[in-house]
């Protein structure tokens, strides 16, 4: 071969465990997805706000998808494996067997899902302590974090679960343990969801104050006393047993994991933006906000120095990009809210029939229907008298108020397809307005953001993307690879393999800009008015509550 021997291609496998499915990808050194597979996973909702899964079911799905993406590949060319997952809580006994997280004593269901809100009483008591660790979660801990869920288990399932437990894992750490036999935890999970500090470690006084002094007594062995940065290589790599399960070779490098949203941030935020006419080209990476939008949305901003933003999680040191502080805003339901609004509408059956006849998704059909009914005006103007407040599952950021409810104002008696399309549009706009609300809180505290980097399932919806650009007044960058979360997981595997010197180097080489969507600045005045109404909605909701609670 001319030019000397060509190096064989190097590949990495990224595995992403989302809310409803496990996905895997085979990714090359330049971040291109060569193979993709997904597999649904089971969810149980035994009662309202209780959401459970099975770690055995999740691992089985990981094995199915990994085997699919490596079919036909020389396994010697696969250099590393990275996992990301939702920040759900996995409970195992001292022999690593599943324990029940439910009153039915079904040990198969041993995972409390991230969106589970059973621990409201516990989180309220934790927040009443005003402990200093809370300043790193925006001042108020979320019911979706692990401390309240652990306290709930101790108070409600003492005999069947708590007393028998040997290991409490964040789901991403469970997966890396399953692959390597190493119980070391990722800094990402422990810092973001468990109150661990990258500088100071665990705070004994916090766990004692909230009634979980058990962890202090056994030196945190049940929740992690060995902590590694994301992308660090774990143990001796893939165990023979896990290699058989996954269809890979033993000893392949396995990385310390990331939470799914953080993997998405890693997959997009470091992209080289030269030549796209973006203001962030000449600015530090701290001017970028990664928005990972799927079932829920996460807003990831990084800074050189710690910035404390009320109602926004963090600052977390090195939780996503090594050496940077991370602030994480979020909306508890976004994709799930859009589905809820559309599927609950009287015209939904008609929409399904028409979309199927055109071989389109319901959302592609709705987007084209909006273009049809907008006539000469911009599509966003169809909601001039229809407004939505999107907190149907409470507010995560920047108000950190679990008690807030959703609101819709401007409904009429008609319930045809036009009404459904406009309600869908108003919901998408409300989510974008919520993003603007989070950005304003972050900027007021000291962040300086100029560009949004979107990824996740909703970033495939052009209306959702354009509304985020128009409502925030900022350009939106989409990755060349739409599956940025999987690229982020593969970046971890690439770092663990030693093929890149640092996470930053892997980010720059493996994440690429695909498309840039600019805001329609001529519509700014309209969206400023929509935003004024948006803020009034929550103000009014609080007033209604005060009236009804007045003695």
Coordinates of C-alpha atoms in Angstrom, one line a residue, residues 8-543:
X8 CA -6.6 -0.1 11.3
X9 CA -9.7 1.9 12.2
X10 CA -10.4 2.3 15.9
X11 CA -14.0 2.0 17.2
X12 CA -15.8 2.7 20.5
X13 CA -19.1 1.6 21.8
X14 CA -21.5 4.0 23.5
X15 CA -24.5 2.7 25.5
X16 CA -27.2 5.1 26.6
X17 CA -30.0 4.0 29.0
X18 CA -32.9 6.4 28.7
X19 CA -36.3 6.5 30.4
X20 CA -38.0 4.0 28.0
X21 CA -35.2 2.4 26.0
X22 CA -31.6 1.4 25.8
X23 CA -29.6 2.6 22.8
X24 CA -26.1 1.7 21.6
X25 CA -23.9 3.0 18.9
X26 CA -20.6 2.0 17.2
X27 CA -18.6 5.2 16.8
X28 CA -15.3 5.8 15.0
X29 CA -12.4 8.1 16.0
X30 CA -13.9 11.1 14.3
X31 CA -17.3 10.8 16.0
X32 CA -19.2 9.2 13.1
X33 CA -22.0 6.7 14.1
X34 CA -21.5 3.5 12.1
X35 CA -24.2 1.4 13.7
X36 CA -27.2 2.0 15.9
X37 CA -29.6 -0.2 17.8
X38 CA -32.3 0.3 20.4
X39 CA -34.4 -1.9 22.7
X40 CA -37.4 -0.9 24.9
X41 CA -37.1 -1.4 28.7
X42 CA -40.0 -2.1 31.1
X43 CA -41.4 0.6 33.4
X44 CA -43.9 0.1 36.3
X45 CA -46.1 2.7 38.0
X46 CA -47.6 0.8 40.9
X47 CA -49.1 4.0 42.2
X48 CA -49.2 7.7 41.3
X49 CA -45.6 9.2 41.4
X50 CA -44.0 5.8 42.0
X51 CA -41.9 4.9 38.9
X52 CA -39.8 1.7 38.9
X53 CA -37.6 -0.4 36.7
X54 CA -35.5 -3.6 36.8
X55 CA -31.7 -3.5 36.7
X56 CA -31.7 -7.1 35.3
X57 CA -34.1 -6.0 32.5
X58 CA -31.9 -2.9 31.7
X59 CA -28.7 -5.0 31.6
X60 CA -30.3 -7.6 29.3
X61 CA -31.3 -4.7 26.9
X62 CA -27.8 -3.3 27.0
X63 CA -26.5 -6.8 25.9
X64 CA -29.1 -7.0 23.1
X65 CA -28.2 -3.6 21.6
X66 CA -24.4 -3.9 22.0
X67 CA -24.4 -7.3 20.2
X68 CA -26.3 -5.7 17.4
X69 CA -24.0 -2.8 16.8
X70 CA -20.8 -4.8 16.7
X71 CA -22.1 -7.4 14.3
X72 CA -19.6 -8.0 11.5
X73 CA -16.9 -5.9 13.1
X74 CA -13.4 -7.2 14.0
X75 CA -13.7 -7.1 17.8
X76 CA -10.0 -6.4 18.1
X77 CA -10.7 -2.9 16.6
X78 CA -13.1 -2.0 19.4
X79 CA -11.0 -0.1 21.9
X80 CA -13.4 1.2 24.6
X81 CA -16.9 1.1 26.0
X82 CA -18.7 4.0 27.7
X83 CA -22.1 4.0 29.5
X84 CA -24.5 6.8 30.3
X85 CA -27.9 6.5 32.0
X86 CA -30.7 8.3 33.7
X87 CA -29.9 9.1 37.4
X88 CA -32.2 6.4 38.7
X89 CA -31.4 4.6 42.0
X90 CA -30.5 0.9 41.9
X91 CA -30.7 -1.2 45.1
X92 CA -28.8 -4.5 45.5
X93 CA -28.1 -6.7 48.6
X94 CA -24.7 -7.6 49.9
X95 CA -24.4 -10.3 47.3
X96 CA -25.3 -7.9 44.5
X97 CA -28.8 -9.3 44.1
X98 CA -31.8 -7.0 43.4
X99 CA -33.9 -5.8 46.4
X100 CA -37.5 -4.6 46.1
X101 CA -38.1 -0.8 46.2
X102 CA -41.9 -1.3 46.5
X103 CA -44.5 -2.4 49.0
X104 CA -45.4 -5.5 46.8
X105 CA -41.9 -6.9 47.7
X106 CA -41.2 -7.5 44.0
X107 CA -37.4 -7.7 44.0
X108 CA -37.3 -7.7 40.2
X109 CA -38.4 -4.0 40.4
X110 CA -35.3 -2.8 42.2
X111 CA -34.8 0.6 40.6
X112 CA -36.5 3.9 41.7
X113 CA -36.6 5.9 38.5
X114 CA -35.3 9.5 38.2
X115 CA -38.7 11.0 37.7
X116 CA -40.2 9.2 40.7
X117 CA -41.7 11.8 43.2
X118 CA -42.6 9.5 46.1
X119 CA -40.1 11.2 48.5
X120 CA -41.9 14.6 48.8
X121 CA -42.1 14.5 52.6
X122 CA -38.5 13.5 52.8
X123 CA -37.1 16.2 50.5
X124 CA -39.1 18.8 52.4
X125 CA -37.5 17.8 55.6
X126 CA -34.1 17.8 54.0
X127 CA -34.6 21.3 52.7
X128 CA -35.8 22.5 56.1
X129 CA -32.3 21.6 57.5
X130 CA -30.8 24.4 55.3
X131 CA -27.6 22.4 55.4
X132 CA -24.6 24.0 53.6
X133 CA -24.5 21.2 51.0
X134 CA -27.8 22.5 49.6
X135 CA -26.1 25.6 48.2
X136 CA -24.6 23.3 45.6
X137 CA -28.1 22.3 44.3
X138 CA -29.4 25.8 43.8
X139 CA -30.4 26.2 47.5
X140 CA -33.2 23.6 47.3
X141 CA -32.8 19.8 46.8
X142 CA -35.0 18.2 44.2
X143 CA -37.2 15.2 45.0
X144 CA -35.5 13.6 42.0
X145 CA -32.1 13.4 43.8
X146 CA -31.0 10.4 45.7
X147 CA -30.9 11.5 49.4
X148 CA -34.7 11.8 49.7
X149 CA -35.2 8.5 47.9
X150 CA -32.8 6.7 50.3
X151 CA -34.5 8.3 53.3
X152 CA -37.9 7.1 51.9
X153 CA -36.6 3.5 51.6
X154 CA -35.3 3.6 55.2
X155 CA -38.6 5.0 56.5
X156 CA -41.0 2.8 54.4
X157 CA -39.2 -0.4 53.5
X158 CA -37.0 -1.0 56.5
X159 CA -37.1 -4.8 56.7
X160 CA -37.6 -5.8 53.1
X161 CA -35.1 -3.4 51.5
X162 CA -33.1 -1.0 53.8
X163 CA -31.7 -3.5 56.3
X164 CA -30.7 -6.0 53.6
X165 CA -29.1 -3.5 51.3
X166 CA -25.4 -3.7 50.5
X167 CA -25.1 -1.4 47.5
X168 CA -27.0 1.7 46.3
X169 CA -25.9 2.6 42.8
X170 CA -26.8 5.5 40.5
X171 CA -27.8 3.6 37.3
X172 CA -24.7 4.7 35.3
X173 CA -22.5 3.4 38.0
X174 CA -24.4 0.1 38.2
X175 CA -23.7 -0.4 34.5
X176 CA -20.0 0.2 34.8
X177 CA -19.9 -2.2 37.9
X178 CA -21.8 -4.8 35.9
X179 CA -19.2 -4.5 33.0
X180 CA -16.1 -4.5 35.2
X181 CA -16.9 -5.8 38.7
X182 CA -15.5 -2.5 40.0
X183 CA -17.7 -0.6 42.5
X184 CA -15.9 2.7 42.1
X185 CA -18.4 5.5 41.4
X186 CA -18.3 8.3 38.8
X187 CA -17.7 11.8 40.1
X188 CA -20.5 12.9 37.8
X189 CA -23.3 10.9 39.5
X190 CA -22.0 11.4 43.1
X191 CA -21.5 15.2 42.8
X192 CA -24.7 15.9 40.9
X193 CA -27.2 13.7 42.6
X194 CA -25.7 12.5 46.0
X195 CA -24.1 15.7 47.5
X196 CA -20.5 14.5 47.2
X197 CA -17.9 17.3 46.8
X198 CA -15.0 16.9 44.4
X199 CA -12.8 18.8 46.8
X200 CA -14.1 17.7 50.2
X201 CA -15.7 14.3 49.6
X202 CA -18.8 13.3 51.7
X203 CA -20.1 15.6 54.4
X204 CA -20.8 13.4 57.5
X205 CA -22.8 16.2 59.2
X206 CA -25.4 16.2 56.3
X207 CA -26.1 12.5 56.4
X208 CA -26.4 12.5 60.2
X209 CA -28.7 15.6 60.2
X210 CA -31.1 14.0 57.8
X211 CA -31.2 10.6 59.6
X212 CA -29.0 8.5 57.3
X213 CA -26.0 8.3 59.7
X214 CA -25.8 4.6 58.7
X215 CA -23.7 5.6 55.7
X216 CA -21.2 7.4 57.8
X217 CA -20.8 4.4 60.1
X218 CA -19.7 2.1 57.3
X219 CA -17.4 4.7 55.7
X220 CA -19.9 5.2 52.7
X221 CA -19.1 1.7 51.4
X222 CA -22.8 1.3 50.3
X223 CA -22.9 4.5 48.3
X224 CA -19.3 4.8 47.1
X225 CA -16.0 5.6 48.8
X226 CA -13.8 5.2 45.6
X227 CA -14.6 8.0 43.1
X228 CA -13.2 8.5 39.6
X229 CA -13.6 11.2 37.0
X230 CA -15.8 10.4 34.0
X231 CA -13.8 8.7 31.2
X232 CA -11.3 7.2 33.7
X233 CA -10.5 3.5 32.9
X234 CA -12.0 1.1 35.4
X235 CA -10.1 -1.9 36.8
X236 CA -8.9 -4.4 34.2
X237 CA -11.7 -3.5 31.7
X238 CA -14.5 -5.8 30.6
X239 CA -14.8 -9.0 32.7
X240 CA -15.0 -12.3 30.8
X241 CA -18.6 -12.7 32.0
X242 CA -19.7 -9.2 30.8
X243 CA -17.8 -9.7 27.6
X244 CA -19.8 -12.8 26.8
X245 CA -23.1 -10.9 27.7
X246 CA -22.2 -8.0 25.5
X247 CA -20.6 -9.8 22.6
X248 CA -17.2 -8.0 23.1
X249 CA -13.7 -9.2 24.0
X250 CA -12.6 -9.3 27.7
X251 CA -10.3 -6.6 28.8
X252 CA -11.7 -3.8 26.6
X253 CA -11.3 -0.5 28.4
X254 CA -14.5 0.6 30.2
X255 CA -14.9 4.2 31.3
X256 CA -16.3 5.7 34.5
X257 CA -19.8 6.8 33.4
X258 CA -21.9 9.9 33.0
X259 CA -25.5 10.8 33.6
X260 CA -27.3 10.7 30.2
X261 CA -27.8 14.5 30.0
X262 CA -24.2 15.1 30.8
X263 CA -23.1 12.7 28.1
X264 CA -25.2 14.8 25.7
X265 CA -23.5 17.9 26.9
X266 CA -20.1 16.2 26.4
X267 CA -21.2 15.2 22.9
X268 CA -22.1 18.7 21.7
X269 CA -20.5 21.5 23.8
X270 CA -16.9 21.1 22.5
X271 CA -17.6 21.1 18.8
X272 CA -15.4 23.2 16.5
X273 CA -17.7 26.0 15.2
X274 CA -15.3 27.7 12.7
X275 CA -16.9 29.0 9.5
X276 CA -20.5 29.0 10.7
X277 CA -20.8 32.7 11.4
X278 CA -21.4 32.1 15.1
X279 CA -20.6 34.7 17.8
X280 CA -19.3 31.9 20.1
X281 CA -16.4 31.2 17.6
X282 CA -14.2 33.8 19.2
X283 CA -15.5 33.2 22.7
X284 CA -14.5 30.6 25.4
X285 CA -16.5 27.4 25.7
X286 CA -18.2 28.9 28.7
X287 CA -20.4 31.0 26.4
X288 CA -22.2 27.9 25.2
X289 CA -25.3 26.3 26.8
X290 CA -25.9 22.6 26.0
X291 CA -29.6 21.8 26.1
X292 CA -30.4 18.1 26.2
X293 CA -34.1 17.7 25.4
X294 CA -35.9 14.4 25.6
X295 CA -38.6 13.2 28.1
X296 CA -37.3 16.1 30.2
X297 CA -34.7 18.8 29.4
X298 CA -31.4 19.7 31.0
X299 CA -29.5 23.0 30.5
X300 CA -25.8 22.6 31.0
X301 CA -23.6 25.7 31.4
X302 CA -19.9 25.6 32.4
X303 CA -17.7 28.2 34.0
X304 CA -14.0 28.5 35.1
X305 CA -15.0 29.6 38.6
X306 CA -18.0 28.5 40.7
X307 CA -21.2 30.3 40.0
X308 CA -24.1 29.9 42.4
X309 CA -27.5 30.2 40.7
X310 CA -30.7 30.1 42.8
X311 CA -32.9 27.3 41.7
X312 CA -30.2 25.9 39.3
X313 CA -28.2 22.8 40.3
X314 CA -24.5 23.1 40.9
X315 CA -21.9 24.5 40.7
X316 CA -20.4 21.0 40.4
X317 CA -16.6 20.7 39.8
X318 CA -15.5 18.5 36.9
X319 CA -18.9 16.8 36.7
X320 CA -19.1 17.0 32.9
X321 CA -16.0 18.7 31.5
X322 CA -12.8 18.2 33.6
X323 CA -11.5 21.4 35.2
X324 CA -14.8 23.3 34.7
X325 CA -17.7 24.0 37.1
X326 CA -21.1 22.9 35.8
X327 CA -24.4 24.5 36.4
X328 CA -27.4 22.4 35.5
X329 CA -30.9 23.9 34.9
X330 CA -33.8 21.7 33.9
X331 CA -37.4 21.2 33.1
X332 CA -39.0 18.1 34.6
X333 CA -41.2 17.3 31.6
X334 CA -40.8 18.5 28.0
X335 CA -41.1 15.7 25.5
X336 CA -43.5 14.0 28.0
X337 CA -45.5 17.2 28.2
X338 CA -45.8 17.6 24.4
X339 CA -47.0 13.9 24.2
X340 CA -49.5 14.6 27.1
X341 CA -51.0 17.6 25.4
X342 CA -51.3 16.1 22.0
X343 CA -52.4 12.6 22.9
X344 CA -55.0 13.9 25.4
X345 CA -56.7 16.1 22.7
X346 CA -60.1 15.2 21.2
X347 CA -58.6 15.4 17.7
X348 CA -55.7 13.0 18.4
X349 CA -57.4 10.0 16.7
X350 CA -58.0 12.0 13.6
X351 CA -54.4 13.2 13.7
X352 CA -53.1 9.6 14.0
X353 CA -55.1 8.5 10.9
X354 CA -54.0 11.4 8.8
X355 CA -50.3 11.1 9.8
X356 CA -50.4 7.4 9.1
X357 CA -51.9 8.0 5.7
X358 CA -48.9 10.3 4.8
X359 CA -46.4 7.9 6.5
X360 CA -45.4 10.7 8.8
X361 CA -44.9 11.0 12.6
X362 CA -47.8 12.9 14.3
X363 CA -45.3 15.7 15.0
X364 CA -44.1 16.0 11.4
X365 CA -47.8 16.1 10.4
X366 CA -48.6 18.8 12.9
X367 CA -45.6 20.9 11.8
X368 CA -46.8 20.8 8.2
X369 CA -50.4 21.5 9.3
X370 CA -49.2 24.6 11.1
X371 CA -47.5 25.8 8.0
X372 CA -50.8 25.3 6.2
X373 CA -53.0 27.4 8.6
X374 CA -50.5 30.2 9.3
X375 CA -51.3 31.9 6.0
X376 CA -49.0 35.0 5.6
X377 CA -48.0 35.4 9.2
X378 CA -45.0 33.7 10.9
X379 CA -46.1 30.4 12.4
X380 CA -45.4 31.4 16.0
X381 CA -48.0 34.2 15.8
X382 CA -50.8 31.6 15.8
X383 CA -50.7 31.6 19.6
X384 CA -51.3 35.3 20.1
X385 CA -54.2 34.5 22.5
X386 CA -53.2 31.0 23.7
X387 CA -50.6 30.7 26.4
X388 CA -49.2 27.7 28.4
X389 CA -47.3 27.5 31.6
X390 CA -45.5 24.1 31.3
X391 CA -44.9 22.9 34.9
X392 CA -47.3 20.0 34.8
X393 CA -44.8 18.1 37.0
X394 CA -43.5 21.0 39.1
X395 CA -40.7 23.4 38.4
X396 CA -37.1 22.2 38.5
X397 CA -35.4 25.5 37.5
X398 CA -35.2 28.3 38.2
X399 CA -38.0 28.3 40.8
X400 CA -37.3 24.9 42.3
X401 CA -41.0 24.5 43.2
X402 CA -42.4 21.1 43.2
X403 CA -45.9 22.3 43.9
X404 CA -46.4 24.4 40.7
X405 CA -49.0 23.1 38.2
X406 CA -49.5 23.5 34.5
X407 CA -51.7 26.3 33.1
X408 CA -53.4 27.0 29.8
X409 CA -55.3 30.2 29.0
X410 CA -57.2 31.0 25.8
X411 CA -59.2 27.8 25.2
X412 CA -62.3 27.7 23.0
X413 CA -65.2 25.3 22.5
X414 CA -63.9 24.0 19.2
X415 CA -61.7 20.9 19.3
X416 CA -60.6 20.3 15.7
X417 CA -57.2 19.6 14.2
X418 CA -56.4 23.3 13.9
X419 CA -57.0 23.7 17.7
X420 CA -54.8 20.7 18.4
X421 CA -52.0 22.0 16.2
X422 CA -52.1 25.5 17.9
X423 CA -52.1 23.9 21.4
X424 CA -49.1 21.8 20.4
X425 CA -47.3 25.0 19.2
X426 CA -48.2 26.9 22.4
X427 CA -46.7 24.0 24.4
X428 CA -43.5 24.0 22.4
X429 CA -43.2 27.8 22.9
X430 CA -43.9 27.4 26.6
X431 CA -40.9 25.0 26.9
X432 CA -38.7 27.4 24.9
X433 CA -39.9 30.3 27.2
X434 CA -38.9 28.1 30.2
X435 CA -35.4 27.8 28.7
X436 CA -35.3 31.6 28.4
X437 CA -36.3 31.9 32.1
X438 CA -33.4 29.5 33.0
X439 CA -30.9 31.4 30.9
X440 CA -31.9 34.7 32.4
X441 CA -31.4 33.3 36.0
X442 CA -28.0 31.9 35.0
X443 CA -26.9 35.2 33.4
X444 CA -28.1 37.2 36.4
X445 CA -25.8 35.1 38.6
X446 CA -22.7 35.6 36.3
X447 CA -22.9 33.3 33.3
X448 CA -22.5 34.9 29.8
X449 CA -24.3 32.7 27.2
X450 CA -24.5 33.5 23.5
X451 CA -25.2 30.2 21.8
X452 CA -27.4 27.1 22.4
X453 CA -26.2 23.6 21.5
X454 CA -29.3 21.3 21.3
X455 CA -29.3 17.5 21.3
X456 CA -31.7 14.7 22.3
X457 CA -34.9 13.5 20.8
X458 CA -36.7 16.9 20.6
X459 CA -33.8 18.4 18.7
X460 CA -34.9 16.4 15.7
X461 CA -38.1 18.5 15.6
X462 CA -37.5 21.6 13.5
X463 CA -40.3 23.5 15.1
X464 CA -38.9 22.9 18.6
X465 CA -35.5 24.1 17.4
X466 CA -36.7 27.2 15.7
X467 CA -38.9 28.2 18.7
X468 CA -35.8 27.9 21.0
X469 CA -33.9 30.2 18.6
X470 CA -36.7 32.7 18.3
X471 CA -37.7 32.8 21.9
X472 CA -34.2 33.1 23.3
X473 CA -32.8 35.3 20.5
X474 CA -29.8 33.0 20.2
X475 CA -28.5 30.8 17.4
X476 CA -29.0 27.0 18.0
X477 CA -26.3 24.6 16.9
X478 CA -27.3 21.0 16.0
X479 CA -24.7 18.3 15.9
X480 CA -23.7 16.5 12.7
X481 CA -24.7 13.3 14.6
X482 CA -28.2 13.7 16.0
X483 CA -27.4 11.0 18.6
X484 CA -25.1 13.3 20.6
X485 CA -25.7 11.4 23.8
X486 CA -24.3 8.3 22.3
X487 CA -21.3 10.2 20.9
X488 CA -20.8 11.5 24.5
X489 CA -20.9 7.9 25.8
X490 CA -18.4 6.8 23.1
X491 CA -16.1 9.7 24.0
X492 CA -15.9 8.2 27.5
X493 CA -14.9 4.9 26.0
X494 CA -12.3 6.6 23.8
X495 CA -10.8 8.4 26.8
X496 CA -10.7 5.1 28.8
X497 CA -8.8 3.4 25.9
X498 CA -6.0 6.0 26.1
X499 CA -6.5 6.9 22.4
X500 CA -7.0 10.6 23.4
X501 CA -4.9 12.5 25.9
X502 CA -7.9 14.2 27.5
X503 CA -11.7 14.5 27.5
X504 CA -11.3 17.9 25.9
X505 CA -9.2 16.5 23.0
X506 CA -11.8 13.7 22.4
X507 CA -14.6 16.3 22.5
X508 CA -13.0 18.5 19.9
X509 CA -12.2 15.6 17.6
X510 CA -15.5 13.6 18.0
X511 CA -18.2 16.3 18.1
X512 CA -19.0 18.2 14.9
X513 CA -21.5 20.9 13.9
X514 CA -24.2 19.8 11.5
X515 CA -26.7 22.6 11.2
X516 CA -27.1 26.1 12.7
X517 CA -30.6 27.6 13.1
X518 CA -30.6 31.4 13.6
X519 CA -33.4 33.3 15.4
X520 CA -35.9 35.4 13.3
X521 CA -35.0 38.6 15.0
X522 CA -37.8 40.5 13.2
X523 CA -40.2 38.5 15.5
X524 CA -38.4 39.5 18.7
X525 CA -41.1 41.9 19.9
X526 CA -43.8 39.3 19.7
X527 CA -41.8 36.8 21.8
X528 CA -40.9 39.4 24.3
X529 CA -44.6 39.9 24.8
X530 CA -45.2 36.1 25.0
X531 CA -42.5 36.0 27.7
X532 CA -44.2 38.8 29.7
X533 CA -47.4 36.8 29.7
X534 CA -45.4 33.6 30.6
X535 CA -44.0 35.3 33.7
X536 CA -47.5 36.6 34.6
X537 CA -49.0 33.1 34.5
X538 CA -46.8 31.8 37.3
X539 CA -47.3 35.1 39.3
X540 CA -51.1 34.6 39.0
X541 CA -50.9 30.9 39.9
X542 CA -49.2 31.9 43.2
X543 CA -51.9 34.6 43.8

